[in-house]
Tab-separated table of C-alpha atoms in Angstrom:
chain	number	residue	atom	x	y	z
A	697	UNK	CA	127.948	118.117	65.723
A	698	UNK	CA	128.116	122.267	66.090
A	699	UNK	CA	125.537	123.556	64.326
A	700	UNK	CA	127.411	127.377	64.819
A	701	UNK	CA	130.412	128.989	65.831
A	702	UNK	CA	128.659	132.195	67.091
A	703	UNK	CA	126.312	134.037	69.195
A	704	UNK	CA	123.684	136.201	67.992
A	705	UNK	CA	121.880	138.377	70.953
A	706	UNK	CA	121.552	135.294	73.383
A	707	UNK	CA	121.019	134.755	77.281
A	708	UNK	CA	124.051	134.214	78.753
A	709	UNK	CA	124.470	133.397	82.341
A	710	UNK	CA	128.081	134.125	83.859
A	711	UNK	CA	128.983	132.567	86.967
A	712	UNK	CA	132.018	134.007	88.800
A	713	UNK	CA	133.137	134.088	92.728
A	714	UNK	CA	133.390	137.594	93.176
A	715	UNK	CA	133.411	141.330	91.337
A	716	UNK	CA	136.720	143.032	90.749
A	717	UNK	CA	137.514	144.988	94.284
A	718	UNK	CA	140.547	146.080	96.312
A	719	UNK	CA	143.077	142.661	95.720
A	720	UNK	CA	140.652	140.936	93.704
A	721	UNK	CA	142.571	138.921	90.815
A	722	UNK	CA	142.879	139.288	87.160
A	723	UNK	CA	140.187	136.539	86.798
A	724	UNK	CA	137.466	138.698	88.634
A	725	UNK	CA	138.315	141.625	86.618
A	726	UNK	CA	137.972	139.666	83.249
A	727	UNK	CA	134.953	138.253	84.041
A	728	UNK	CA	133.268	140.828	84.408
A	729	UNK	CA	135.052	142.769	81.715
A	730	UNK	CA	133.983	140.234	79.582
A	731	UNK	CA	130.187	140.134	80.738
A	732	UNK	CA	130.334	144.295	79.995
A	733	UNK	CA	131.720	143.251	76.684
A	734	UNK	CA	128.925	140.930	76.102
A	735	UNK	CA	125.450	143.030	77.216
A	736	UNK	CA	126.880	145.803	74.782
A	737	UNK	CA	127.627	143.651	72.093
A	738	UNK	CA	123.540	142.762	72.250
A	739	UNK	CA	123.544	139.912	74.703
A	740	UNK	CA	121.043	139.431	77.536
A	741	UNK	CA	123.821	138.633	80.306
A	742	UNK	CA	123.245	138.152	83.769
A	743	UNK	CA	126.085	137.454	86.056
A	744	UNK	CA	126.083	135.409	89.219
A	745	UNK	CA	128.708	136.156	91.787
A	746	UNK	CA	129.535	135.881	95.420
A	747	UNK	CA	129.982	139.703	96.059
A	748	UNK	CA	128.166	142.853	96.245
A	749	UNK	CA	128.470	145.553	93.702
A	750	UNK	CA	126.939	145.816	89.686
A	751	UNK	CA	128.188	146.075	86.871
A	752	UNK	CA	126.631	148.640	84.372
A	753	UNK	CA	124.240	147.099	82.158
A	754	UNK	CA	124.531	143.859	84.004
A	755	UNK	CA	121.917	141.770	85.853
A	756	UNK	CA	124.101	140.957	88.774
A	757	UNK	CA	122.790	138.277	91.488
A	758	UNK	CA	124.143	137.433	94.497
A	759	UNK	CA	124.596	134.312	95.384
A	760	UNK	CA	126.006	132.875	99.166
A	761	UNK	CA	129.558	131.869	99.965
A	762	UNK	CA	132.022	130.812	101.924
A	763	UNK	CA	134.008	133.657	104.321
A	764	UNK	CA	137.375	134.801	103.424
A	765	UNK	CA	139.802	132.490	105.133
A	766	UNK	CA	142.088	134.450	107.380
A	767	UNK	CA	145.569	133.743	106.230
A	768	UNK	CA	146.804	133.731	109.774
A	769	UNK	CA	143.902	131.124	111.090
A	770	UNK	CA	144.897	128.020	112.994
A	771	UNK	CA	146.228	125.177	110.795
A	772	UNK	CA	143.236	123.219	111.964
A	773	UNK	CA	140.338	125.903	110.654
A	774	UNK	CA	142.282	126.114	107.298
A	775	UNK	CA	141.717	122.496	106.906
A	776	UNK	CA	138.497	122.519	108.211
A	777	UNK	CA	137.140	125.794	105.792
A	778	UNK	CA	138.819	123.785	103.144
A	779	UNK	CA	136.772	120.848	103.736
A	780	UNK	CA	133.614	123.176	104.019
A	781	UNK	CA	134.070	124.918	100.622
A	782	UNK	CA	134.289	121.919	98.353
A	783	UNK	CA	130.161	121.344	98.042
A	784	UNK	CA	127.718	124.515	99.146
A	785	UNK	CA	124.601	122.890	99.376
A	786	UNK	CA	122.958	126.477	99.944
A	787	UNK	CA	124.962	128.015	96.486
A	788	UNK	CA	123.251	124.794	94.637
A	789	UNK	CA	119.837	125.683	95.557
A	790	UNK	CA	120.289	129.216	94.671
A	791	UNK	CA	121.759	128.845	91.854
A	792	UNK	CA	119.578	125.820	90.884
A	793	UNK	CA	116.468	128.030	91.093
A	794	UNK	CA	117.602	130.928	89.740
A	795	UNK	CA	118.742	129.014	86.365
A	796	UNK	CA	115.658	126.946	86.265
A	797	UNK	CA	113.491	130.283	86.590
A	798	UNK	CA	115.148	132.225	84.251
A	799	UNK	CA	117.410	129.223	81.601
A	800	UNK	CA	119.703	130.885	79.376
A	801	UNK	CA	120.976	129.346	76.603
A	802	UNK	CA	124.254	129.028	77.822
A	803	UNK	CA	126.113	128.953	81.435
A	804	UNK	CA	129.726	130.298	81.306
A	805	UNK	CA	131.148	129.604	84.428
A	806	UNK	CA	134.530	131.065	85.369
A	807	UNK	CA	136.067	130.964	89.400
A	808	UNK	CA	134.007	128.578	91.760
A	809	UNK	CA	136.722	129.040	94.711
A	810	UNK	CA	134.351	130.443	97.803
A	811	UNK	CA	131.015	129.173	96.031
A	812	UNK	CA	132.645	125.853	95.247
A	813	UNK	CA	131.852	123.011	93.259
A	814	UNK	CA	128.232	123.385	93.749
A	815	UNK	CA	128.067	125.620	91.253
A	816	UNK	CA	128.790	122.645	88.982
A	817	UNK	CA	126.273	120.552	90.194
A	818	UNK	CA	123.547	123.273	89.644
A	819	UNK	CA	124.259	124.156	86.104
A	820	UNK	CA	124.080	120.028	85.739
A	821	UNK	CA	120.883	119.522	87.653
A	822	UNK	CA	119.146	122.571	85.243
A	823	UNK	CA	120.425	120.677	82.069
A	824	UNK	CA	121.895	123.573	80.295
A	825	UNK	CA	124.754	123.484	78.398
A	826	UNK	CA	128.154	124.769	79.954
A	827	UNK	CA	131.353	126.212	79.647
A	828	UNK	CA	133.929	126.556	81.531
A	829	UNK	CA	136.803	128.898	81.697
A	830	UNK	CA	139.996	127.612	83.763
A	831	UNK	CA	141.876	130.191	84.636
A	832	UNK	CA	144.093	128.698	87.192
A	833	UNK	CA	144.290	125.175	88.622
A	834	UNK	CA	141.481	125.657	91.244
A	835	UNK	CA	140.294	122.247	89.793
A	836	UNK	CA	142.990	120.277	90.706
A	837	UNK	CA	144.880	121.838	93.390
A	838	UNK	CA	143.852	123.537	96.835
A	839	UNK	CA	146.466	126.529	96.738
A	840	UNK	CA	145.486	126.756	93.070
A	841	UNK	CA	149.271	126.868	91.980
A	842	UNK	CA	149.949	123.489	91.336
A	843	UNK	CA	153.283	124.813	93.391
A	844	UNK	CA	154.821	123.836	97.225
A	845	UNK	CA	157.530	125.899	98.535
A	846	UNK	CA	158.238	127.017	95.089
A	847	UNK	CA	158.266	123.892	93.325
A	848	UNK	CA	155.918	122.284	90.998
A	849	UNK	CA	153.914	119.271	92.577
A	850	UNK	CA	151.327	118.217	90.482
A	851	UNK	CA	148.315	118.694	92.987
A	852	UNK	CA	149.681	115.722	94.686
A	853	UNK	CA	149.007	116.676	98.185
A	854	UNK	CA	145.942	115.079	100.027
A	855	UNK	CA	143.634	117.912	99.885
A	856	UNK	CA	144.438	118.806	96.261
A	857	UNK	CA	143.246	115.147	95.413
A	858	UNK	CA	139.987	116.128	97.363
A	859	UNK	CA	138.956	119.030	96.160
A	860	UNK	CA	139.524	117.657	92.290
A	861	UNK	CA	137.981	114.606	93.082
A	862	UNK	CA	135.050	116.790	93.800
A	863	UNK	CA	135.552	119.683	91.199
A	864	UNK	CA	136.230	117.838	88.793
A	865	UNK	CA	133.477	115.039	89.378
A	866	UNK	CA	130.988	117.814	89.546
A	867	UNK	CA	132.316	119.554	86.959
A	868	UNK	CA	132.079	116.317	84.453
A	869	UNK	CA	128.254	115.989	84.882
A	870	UNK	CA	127.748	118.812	82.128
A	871	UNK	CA	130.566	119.990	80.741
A	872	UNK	CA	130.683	121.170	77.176
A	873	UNK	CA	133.851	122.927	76.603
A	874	UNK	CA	136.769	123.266	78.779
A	875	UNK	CA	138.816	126.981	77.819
A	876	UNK	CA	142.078	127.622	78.775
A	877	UNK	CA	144.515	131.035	78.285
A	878	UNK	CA	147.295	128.644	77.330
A	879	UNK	CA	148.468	125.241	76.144
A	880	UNK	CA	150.244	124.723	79.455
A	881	UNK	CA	147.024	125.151	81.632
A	882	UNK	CA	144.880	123.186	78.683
A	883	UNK	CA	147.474	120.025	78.514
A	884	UNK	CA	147.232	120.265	82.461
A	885	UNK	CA	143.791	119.412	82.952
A	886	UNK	CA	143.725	117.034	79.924
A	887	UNK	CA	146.263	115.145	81.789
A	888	UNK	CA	144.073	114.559	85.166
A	889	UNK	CA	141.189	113.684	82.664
A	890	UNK	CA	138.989	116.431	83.216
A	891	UNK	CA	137.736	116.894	79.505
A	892	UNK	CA	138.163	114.881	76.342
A	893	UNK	CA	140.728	116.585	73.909
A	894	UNK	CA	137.790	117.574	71.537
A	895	UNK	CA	135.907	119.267	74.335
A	896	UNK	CA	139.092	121.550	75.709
A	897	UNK	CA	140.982	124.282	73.708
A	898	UNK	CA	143.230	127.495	74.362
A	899	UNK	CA	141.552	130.732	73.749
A	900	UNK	CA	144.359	133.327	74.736
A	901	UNK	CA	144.104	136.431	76.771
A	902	UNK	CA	143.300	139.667	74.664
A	903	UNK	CA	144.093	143.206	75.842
A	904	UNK	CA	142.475	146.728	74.449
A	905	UNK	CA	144.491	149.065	72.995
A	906	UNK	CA	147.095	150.904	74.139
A	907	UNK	CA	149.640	153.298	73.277
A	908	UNK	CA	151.691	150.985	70.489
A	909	UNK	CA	155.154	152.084	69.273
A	910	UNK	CA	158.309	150.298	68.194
A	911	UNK	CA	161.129	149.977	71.067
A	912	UNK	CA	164.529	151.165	70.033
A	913	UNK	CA	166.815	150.980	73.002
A	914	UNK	CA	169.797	152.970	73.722
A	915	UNK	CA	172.512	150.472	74.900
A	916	UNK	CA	173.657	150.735	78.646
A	917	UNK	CA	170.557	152.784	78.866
A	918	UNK	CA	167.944	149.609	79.317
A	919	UNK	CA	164.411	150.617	80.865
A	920	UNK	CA	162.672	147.524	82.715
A	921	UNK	CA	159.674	146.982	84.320
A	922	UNK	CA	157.245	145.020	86.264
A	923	UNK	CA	153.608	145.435	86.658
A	924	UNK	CA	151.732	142.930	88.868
A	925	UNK	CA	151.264	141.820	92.442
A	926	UNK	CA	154.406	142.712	94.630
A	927	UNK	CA	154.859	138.968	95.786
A	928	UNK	CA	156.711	135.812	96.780
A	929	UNK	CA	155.234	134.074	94.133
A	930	UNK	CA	155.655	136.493	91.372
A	931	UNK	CA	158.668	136.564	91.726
A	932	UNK	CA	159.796	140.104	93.161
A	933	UNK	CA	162.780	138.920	95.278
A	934	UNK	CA	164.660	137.479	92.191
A	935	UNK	CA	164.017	141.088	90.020
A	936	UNK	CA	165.066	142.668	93.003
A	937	UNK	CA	168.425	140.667	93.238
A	938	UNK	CA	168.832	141.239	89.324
A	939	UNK	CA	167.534	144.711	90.040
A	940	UNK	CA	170.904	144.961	92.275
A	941	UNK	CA	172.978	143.751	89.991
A	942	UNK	CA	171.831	146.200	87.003
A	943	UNK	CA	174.526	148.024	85.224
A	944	UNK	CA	174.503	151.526	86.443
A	945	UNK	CA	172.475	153.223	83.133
A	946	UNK	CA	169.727	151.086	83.671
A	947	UNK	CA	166.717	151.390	85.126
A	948	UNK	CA	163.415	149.152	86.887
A	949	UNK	CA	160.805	150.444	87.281
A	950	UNK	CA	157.879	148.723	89.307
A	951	UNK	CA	154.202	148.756	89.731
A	952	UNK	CA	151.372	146.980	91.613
A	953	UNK	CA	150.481	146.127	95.263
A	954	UNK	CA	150.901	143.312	97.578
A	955	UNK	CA	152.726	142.017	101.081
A	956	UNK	CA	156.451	142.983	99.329
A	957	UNK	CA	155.586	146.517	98.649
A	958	UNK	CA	157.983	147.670	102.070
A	959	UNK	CA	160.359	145.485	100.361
A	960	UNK	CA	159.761	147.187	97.117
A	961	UNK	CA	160.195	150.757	98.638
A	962	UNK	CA	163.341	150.083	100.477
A	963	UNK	CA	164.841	148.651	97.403
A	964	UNK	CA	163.638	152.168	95.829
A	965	UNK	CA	165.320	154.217	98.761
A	966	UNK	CA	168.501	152.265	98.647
A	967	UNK	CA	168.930	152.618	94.532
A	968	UNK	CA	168.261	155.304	92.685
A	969	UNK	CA	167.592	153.510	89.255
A	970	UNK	CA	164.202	151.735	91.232
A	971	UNK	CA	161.406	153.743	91.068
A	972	UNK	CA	157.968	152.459	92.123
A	973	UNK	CA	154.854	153.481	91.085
A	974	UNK	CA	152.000	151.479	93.242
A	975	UNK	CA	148.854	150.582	91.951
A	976	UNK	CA	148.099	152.041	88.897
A	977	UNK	CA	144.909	152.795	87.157
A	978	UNK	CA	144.244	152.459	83.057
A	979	UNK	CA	145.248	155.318	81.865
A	980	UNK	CA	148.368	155.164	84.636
A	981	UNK	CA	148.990	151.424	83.250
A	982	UNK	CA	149.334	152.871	79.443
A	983	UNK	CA	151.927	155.676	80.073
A	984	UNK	CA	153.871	153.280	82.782
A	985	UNK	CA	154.263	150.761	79.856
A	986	UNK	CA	154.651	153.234	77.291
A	987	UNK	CA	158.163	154.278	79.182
A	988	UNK	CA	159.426	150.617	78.617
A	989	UNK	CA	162.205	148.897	76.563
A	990	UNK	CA	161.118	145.886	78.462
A	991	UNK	CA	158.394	144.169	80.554
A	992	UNK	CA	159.805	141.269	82.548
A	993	UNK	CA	157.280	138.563	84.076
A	994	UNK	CA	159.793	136.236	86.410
A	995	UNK	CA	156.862	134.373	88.275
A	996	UNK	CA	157.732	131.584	90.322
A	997	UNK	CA	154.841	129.511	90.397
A	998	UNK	CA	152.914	127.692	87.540
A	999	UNK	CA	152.035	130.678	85.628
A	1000	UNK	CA	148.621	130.324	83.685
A	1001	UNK	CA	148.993	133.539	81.856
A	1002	UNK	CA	149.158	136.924	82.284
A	1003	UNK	CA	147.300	139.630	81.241
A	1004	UNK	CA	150.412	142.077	81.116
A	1005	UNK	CA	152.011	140.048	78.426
A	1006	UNK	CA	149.268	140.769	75.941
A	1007	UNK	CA	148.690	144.011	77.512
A	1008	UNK	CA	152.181	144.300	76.508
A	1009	UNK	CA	152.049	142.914	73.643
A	1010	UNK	CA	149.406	145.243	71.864
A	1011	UNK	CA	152.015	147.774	72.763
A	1012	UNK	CA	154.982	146.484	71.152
A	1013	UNK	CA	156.634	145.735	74.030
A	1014	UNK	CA	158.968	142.610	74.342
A	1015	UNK	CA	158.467	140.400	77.575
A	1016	UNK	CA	161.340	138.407	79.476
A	1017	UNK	CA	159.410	135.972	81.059
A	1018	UNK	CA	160.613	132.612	83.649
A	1019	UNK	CA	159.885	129.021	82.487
A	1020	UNK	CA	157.090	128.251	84.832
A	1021	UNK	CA	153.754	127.668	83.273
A	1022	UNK	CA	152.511	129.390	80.056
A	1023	UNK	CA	154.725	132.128	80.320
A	1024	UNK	CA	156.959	130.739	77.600
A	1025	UNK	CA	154.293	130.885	75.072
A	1026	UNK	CA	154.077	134.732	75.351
A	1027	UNK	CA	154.998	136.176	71.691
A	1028	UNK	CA	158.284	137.170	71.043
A	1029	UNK	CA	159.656	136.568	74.816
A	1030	UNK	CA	162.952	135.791	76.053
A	1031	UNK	CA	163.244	132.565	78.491
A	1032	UNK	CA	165.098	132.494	81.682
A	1033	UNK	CA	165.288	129.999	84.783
A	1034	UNK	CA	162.678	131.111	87.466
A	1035	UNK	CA	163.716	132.072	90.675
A	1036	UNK	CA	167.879	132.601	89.351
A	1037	UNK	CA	168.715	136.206	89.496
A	1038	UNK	CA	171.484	136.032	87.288
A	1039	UNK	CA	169.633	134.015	84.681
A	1040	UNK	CA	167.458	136.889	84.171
A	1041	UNK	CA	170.379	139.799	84.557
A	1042	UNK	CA	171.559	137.699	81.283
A	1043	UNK	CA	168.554	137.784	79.695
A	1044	UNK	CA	168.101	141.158	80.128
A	1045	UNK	CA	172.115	142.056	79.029
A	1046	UNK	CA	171.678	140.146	76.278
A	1047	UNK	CA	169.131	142.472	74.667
A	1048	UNK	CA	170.981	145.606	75.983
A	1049	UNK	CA	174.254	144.489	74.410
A	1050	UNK	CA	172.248	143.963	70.722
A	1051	UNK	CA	169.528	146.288	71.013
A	1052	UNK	CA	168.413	145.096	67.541
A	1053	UNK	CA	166.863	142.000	68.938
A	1054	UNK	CA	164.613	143.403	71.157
A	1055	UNK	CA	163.479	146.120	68.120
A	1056	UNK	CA	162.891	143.105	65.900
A	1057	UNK	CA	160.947	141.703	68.688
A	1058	UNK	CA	159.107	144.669	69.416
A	1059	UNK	CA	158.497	144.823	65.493
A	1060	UNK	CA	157.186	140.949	65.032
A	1061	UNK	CA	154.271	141.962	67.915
A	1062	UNK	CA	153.176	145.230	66.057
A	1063	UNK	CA	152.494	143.377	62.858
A	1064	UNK	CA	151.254	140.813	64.593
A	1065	UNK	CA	148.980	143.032	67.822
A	1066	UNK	CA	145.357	142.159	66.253
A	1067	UNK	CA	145.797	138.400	67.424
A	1068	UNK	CA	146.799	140.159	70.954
A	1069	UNK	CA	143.477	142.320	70.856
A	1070	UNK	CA	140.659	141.627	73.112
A	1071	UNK	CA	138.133	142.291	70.543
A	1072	UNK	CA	139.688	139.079	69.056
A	1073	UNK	CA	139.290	137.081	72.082
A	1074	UNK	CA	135.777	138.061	72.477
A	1075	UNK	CA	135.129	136.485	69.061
A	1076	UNK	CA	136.593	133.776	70.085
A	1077	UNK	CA	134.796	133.179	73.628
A	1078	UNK	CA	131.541	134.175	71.742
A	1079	UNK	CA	132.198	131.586	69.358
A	1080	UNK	CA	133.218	128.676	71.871
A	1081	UNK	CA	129.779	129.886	73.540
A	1082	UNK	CA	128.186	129.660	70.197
A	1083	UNK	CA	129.304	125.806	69.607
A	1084	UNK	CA	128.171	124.734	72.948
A	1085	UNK	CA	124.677	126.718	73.192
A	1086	UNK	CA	123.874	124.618	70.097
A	1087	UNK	CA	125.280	120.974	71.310
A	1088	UNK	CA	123.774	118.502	70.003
């Protein structure tokens, strides 16, 4: 039985791959948002990671890892770093020691890609009790997508049975709770048997606040946008085939970085309703979504979640999302076939032709932002935390 559902000024060891940094991903940055959240909310936290760097108020430790893999490297050293990063016997000492000299009263793990599953097997061999946040499929696929040329495959590759074989087998020696930021990724692991139903639930993604305001759009005069990384999988060349085919009041506009951003800025000289922004900081990310009728999220591989949906969502800003992943559980979102241009153009005409809908919609996720709010998903974290730091 749980003997409570909260924390109350604990030690909490967080265990991530790396700090947020140029290209890092959303789950490096929300770790270690969350373990800033944490030490000033009274908790002793001390955060394990992979990379240089601090984070203020934050015992950070370094622990070793595996080299970046160069994305050009010979098909044979991909396969043979991949076999390498499944068990660091050096990251289970370290972290082995370092949690038997200092045991806090509950592990949170988050990202073991680069420090790998030994991470799993130290938190086991120091008997503390664990949780785990999931916030890809890094336990049962290689690439992490549970996607292969842009199509779902269910980790069945060779290496993807591997490295979950040995994730997952490390992982089951203490596990307590399993968190996921959606049903989809939840259901997912339940599925390949990595927790028990009663030890896995869906704690969704929370955002802080932002500029919030209800959308009234003018019709023929729709404002779009994307904010995220500028690639393949994301789903960039579809909005910019939609982007094409925009009446000629609309607009796109587009932030973020990655390998399409030449793509992005030729689209921007070529059509003067594109207009990209780059990389964008927080106060930059508020007054680029603040210009917005819409936010559209047209990934093409198993979406988790996304942070810009709630991030969105605080703001009262209505989401057209694909139908990979969790996507279609973001509030109040319109549905359209990944990866077909004109599906989305449709979408998006739909809610410029009755303007009404997407007001409603924006309406709905104003009465509704606290549930969006990442104060709320703290609670909820501390309180998974909470029910496994008292396991009995």
């Amino acid at each position: 039985m749980f003997q409570r559902e909260s924390l109350a000024e604990v030690q909490i060891a967080l265990i991530s791959n790396f700090l947020p940094g140029p290209g890092s991903g959303g789950a490096e940055r929300y770790a270690a948002m969350l373990a800033d959240t944490l030490a000033q909310g009274g908790h002793e936290v001390t955060f394990y990671t992979g990379s240089d760097g601090d984070i203020p108020g934050v015992k950070c430790q370094r622990l070793p890892c595996m080299p970046e893999l160069d994305p050009i490297a010979h098909r044979l050293r991909k396969a043979t770093w991949h076999v390498q990063e499944q068990w660091l016997p050096t990251v289970h000492r370290a972290l082995a020691r370092a949690l038997k000299a200092n045991p806090p009263d509950v592990v949170h793990s988050h990202e073991p890609q680069m420090l790998s599953a030994a991470v799993f097997s130290a938190i086991a061999s120091a008997h503390l009790p664990h949780v785990h946040t999931t916030h890809d499929f890094n336990l049962l696929c290689a690439r992490v997508t549970m996607t292969k040329a842009g199509r779902p495959c269910g980790g069945s590759c060779l290496e993807c049975r591997l490295q979950r074989t040995i994730r997952v087998g490390a992982l089951q020696r203490r596990l307590d709770l399993l968190l996921a930021p959606s049903d989809f990724v939840r259901d997912r692991h339940l599925e390949h048997g990595v927790v028990s139903p009663q030890r896995a639930m869906t704690i969704r993604h929370g955002a802080a606040p932002g500029k919030r305001r209800l959308r009234r759009p003018v019709t023929g005069h729709l404002r779009v946008g994307f904010l995220g990384a500028l690639s393949d999988h994301k789903g960039v060349p579809t909005l910019l085939r939609a982007a094409a085919a925009m009446p000629v009041g609309w607009s796109l506009a587009i932030a973020g970085a990655g390998p399409l951003a030449d793509e992005v800025r030729a689209a921007c000289a070529n059509d003067r309703r594109i207009a990209f922004a780059g990389e964008l900081d927080a106060a930059e990310r508020d007054a680029f979504l603040d210009q917005l009728d819409v936010i559209v999220i047209p990934s093409e591989w198993e979406e988790p979640a996304t942070l810009v949906a709630v991030e969105a969502a605080v703001r009262g800003l209505p989401a057209v999302v694909s139908n990979r992943g969790g996507l279609p559980e973001t509030p109040q979102a319109k549905v359209f076939a990944a990866g077909d241009s004109q599906a989305l153009l449709a979408a998006l005409s739909e809610l410029d032709r009755v303007p009404s809908i997407l007001t409603s919609c924006s309406e709905a996720l104003l009465n509704s932002s606290a549930a969006y709010m990442w104060s709320t998903h703290v609670k909820a974290v501390e309180a998974a935390l909470g029910r496994a730091a008292t396991r009995t």
